[in-house]
């Protein structure tokens, strides 16, 4: 039951995200990244994957992922679609998003919500599973975009 918050603004300096905002969603690891134009924080609850290789925000280069959920059979999906073995569903999801394999994400079993950020192009891609088992809440006005895994987090910032 991980949690995350993403905040972006064109005109305002974004304050640090309170580390206690969603601490009830994951006590095992939390980290915040400030990219200047946005901030992202993730709280991790380690259930199946107890290694640090899936700590979030997950990043490689200038791409970032904050994610809540589970993608079933990620080992076989990685081999089948990318000829690569992944150590976690976080790594598979990141790789699929980085390579724009959106059909893979839509078709496969699991439940999730996520925010994927490409810092170089300042692109944001957020989505949730078809049935909304893992919710995704957002707020958007002329200047501010907030995406979070819990509605109270959006209300607290907005």
Short mmCIF file of C-alpha atoms in Angstrom, two decimals:
data_model
loop_
_atom_site.label_atom_id
_atom_site.label_comp_id
_atom_site.label_asym_id
_atom_site.label_seq_id
_atom_site.Cartn_x
_atom_site.Cartn_y
_atom_site.Cartn_z
CA UNK A 1 0.00 0.00 0.00
CA UNK A 2 2.63 2.52 -1.07
CA UNK A 3 1.84 6.19 -1.49
CA UNK A 4 3.09 9.06 -3.62
CA UNK A 5 2.67 12.76 -4.33
CA UNK A 6 3.73 14.71 -7.43
CA UNK A 7 3.53 18.53 -7.47
CA UNK A 8 4.35 20.83 -10.39
CA UNK A 9 4.06 24.57 -10.85
CA UNK A 10 5.00 27.02 -13.60
CA UNK A 11 5.18 30.12 -11.44
CA UNK A 12 5.52 29.23 -7.77
CA UNK A 13 8.41 27.82 -5.82
CA UNK A 14 7.21 24.41 -4.69
CA UNK A 15 7.63 23.79 -0.99
CA UNK A 16 9.06 20.47 0.18
CA UNK A 17 6.41 17.78 0.58
CA UNK A 18 5.77 16.94 4.23
CA UNK A 19 7.46 13.60 4.90
CA UNK A 20 4.57 12.64 7.19
CA UNK A 21 1.82 13.33 4.62
CA UNK A 22 1.45 9.70 3.58
CA UNK A 23 3.75 8.00 6.08
CA UNK A 24 0.91 5.64 7.00
CA UNK A 25 1.08 4.29 3.41
CA UNK A 26 4.61 2.98 3.68
CA UNK A 27 7.06 3.03 6.57
CA UNK A 28 9.87 1.11 4.85
CA UNK A 29 11.40 3.85 2.70
CA UNK A 30 10.63 7.43 1.69
CA UNK A 31 12.45 9.89 -0.51
CA UNK A 32 11.73 13.20 -2.21
CA UNK A 33 13.27 14.51 -5.42
CA UNK A 34 13.21 18.20 -6.36
CA UNK A 35 13.58 18.82 -10.09
CA UNK A 36 12.98 22.58 -9.81
CA UNK A 37 9.77 22.60 -11.84
CA UNK A 38 8.32 19.70 -9.84
CA UNK A 39 8.72 17.62 -6.72
CA UNK A 40 7.94 13.97 -6.20
CA UNK A 41 7.86 11.90 -3.03
CA UNK A 42 7.18 8.22 -2.51
CA UNK A 43 6.45 6.18 0.62
CA UNK A 44 7.19 2.47 0.26
CA UNK A 45 5.62 -0.50 1.95
CA UNK A 46 7.73 -3.55 1.14
CA UNK A 47 5.62 -6.70 1.00
CA UNK A 48 6.88 -9.03 -1.73
CA UNK A 49 10.02 -7.26 -2.91
CA UNK A 50 12.14 -6.57 0.17
CA UNK A 51 15.21 -5.37 -1.73
CA UNK A 52 16.23 -1.75 -2.17
CA UNK A 53 16.30 -2.09 -5.99
CA UNK A 54 12.65 -0.96 -6.11
CA UNK A 55 12.94 2.06 -3.83
CA UNK A 56 11.26 5.09 -5.31
CA UNK A 57 11.29 7.59 -6.84
CA UNK A 58 12.86 5.13 -9.26
CA UNK A 59 15.11 6.81 -11.81
CA UNK A 60 17.53 6.15 -14.59
CA UNK A 61 19.03 9.14 -16.32
CA UNK A 62 16.44 11.91 -16.49
CA UNK A 63 13.34 9.71 -16.18
CA UNK A 64 11.51 9.13 -12.89
CA UNK A 65 8.74 6.83 -11.69
CA UNK A 66 6.56 6.90 -8.59
CA UNK A 67 4.26 3.92 -8.42
CA UNK A 68 1.78 2.08 -6.24
CA UNK A 69 0.63 -1.41 -7.13
CA UNK A 70 1.69 -4.76 -8.42
CA UNK A 71 2.19 -6.17 -11.89
CA UNK A 72 1.81 -9.93 -11.89
CA UNK A 73 4.33 -12.21 -13.57
CA UNK A 74 6.80 -9.40 -14.29
CA UNK A 75 9.66 -11.92 -14.71
CA UNK A 76 8.02 -13.60 -17.70
CA UNK A 77 6.65 -10.34 -19.12
CA UNK A 78 10.14 -8.86 -19.24
CA UNK A 79 11.51 -11.89 -21.03
CA UNK A 80 8.57 -12.12 -23.41
CA UNK A 81 8.34 -8.44 -24.41
CA UNK A 82 11.88 -7.13 -23.90
CA UNK A 83 14.07 -10.26 -23.81
CA UNK A 84 15.24 -9.00 -20.45
CA UNK A 85 14.86 -10.24 -16.89
CA UNK A 86 13.72 -7.64 -14.37
CA UNK A 87 14.24 -7.91 -10.62
CA UNK A 88 10.96 -6.16 -9.79
CA UNK A 89 7.67 -4.99 -11.24
CA UNK A 90 8.88 -1.42 -10.66
CA UNK A 91 11.78 -2.00 -13.05
CA UNK A 92 9.50 -3.60 -15.65
CA UNK A 93 6.98 -0.74 -15.46
CA UNK A 94 9.76 1.86 -15.73
CA UNK A 95 11.27 0.11 -18.75
CA UNK A 96 7.88 -0.22 -20.46
CA UNK A 97 7.08 3.47 -19.90
CA UNK A 98 10.52 4.65 -21.00
CA UNK A 99 10.10 2.63 -24.22
CA UNK A 100 6.49 3.78 -24.70
CA UNK A 101 5.16 0.20 -24.47
CA UNK A 102 1.77 1.45 -23.28
CA UNK A 103 -0.14 -1.52 -24.70
CA UNK A 104 1.85 -3.85 -22.49
CA UNK A 105 0.80 -1.89 -19.43
CA UNK A 106 -2.89 -1.79 -20.41
CA UNK A 107 -3.14 -5.49 -21.24
CA UNK A 108 -1.26 -7.15 -18.40
CA UNK A 109 -2.69 -8.33 -15.11
CA UNK A 110 -2.15 -6.28 -12.06
CA UNK A 111 -3.26 -3.14 -10.31
CA UNK A 112 -1.40 0.14 -10.23
CA UNK A 113 -1.34 3.89 -10.36
CA UNK A 114 1.77 5.82 -11.28
CA UNK A 115 3.37 9.06 -12.40
CA UNK A 116 6.20 8.87 -14.93
CA UNK A 117 8.30 11.99 -15.52
CA UNK A 118 10.66 12.74 -18.39
CA UNK A 119 12.69 15.64 -17.05
CA UNK A 120 14.39 16.61 -20.31
CA UNK A 121 11.10 17.11 -22.15
CA UNK A 122 9.19 18.10 -18.98
CA UNK A 123 6.58 15.47 -19.79
CA UNK A 124 4.33 13.83 -17.23
CA UNK A 125 2.38 10.64 -17.81
CA UNK A 126 0.02 9.46 -15.08
CA UNK A 127 -2.36 6.52 -15.17
CA UNK A 128 -4.15 3.94 -13.10
CA UNK A 129 -5.34 0.43 -13.76
CA UNK A 130 -8.59 0.02 -15.68
CA UNK A 131 -10.71 -0.83 -12.63
CA UNK A 132 -9.14 1.81 -10.40
CA UNK A 133 -8.10 -0.64 -7.73
CA UNK A 134 -5.17 1.65 -7.00
CA UNK A 135 -6.58 5.17 -7.07
CA UNK A 136 -5.05 8.23 -8.65
CA UNK A 137 -6.24 11.65 -7.50
CA UNK A 138 -5.33 14.93 -9.11
CA UNK A 139 -5.84 18.67 -8.94
CA UNK A 140 -5.16 21.04 -11.81
CA UNK A 141 -5.55 24.79 -12.25
CA UNK A 142 -3.79 27.45 -14.34
CA UNK A 143 -0.52 27.00 -12.49
CA UNK A 144 -0.56 23.96 -10.24
CA UNK A 145 -0.73 20.22 -10.93
CA UNK A 146 -0.93 17.74 -8.05
CA UNK A 147 -1.17 13.98 -8.53
CA UNK A 148 -1.33 11.64 -5.55
CA UNK A 149 -2.34 8.18 -4.48
CA UNK A 150 -4.63 9.55 -1.78
CA UNK A 151 -7.23 12.33 -1.91
CA UNK A 152 -6.21 13.84 1.44
CA UNK A 153 -2.72 14.52 0.07
CA UNK A 154 -4.18 16.50 -2.85
CA UNK A 155 -6.46 18.51 -0.54
CA UNK A 156 -3.62 19.27 1.88
CA UNK A 157 -1.44 20.78 -0.87
CA UNK A 158 -4.11 22.46 -3.01
#
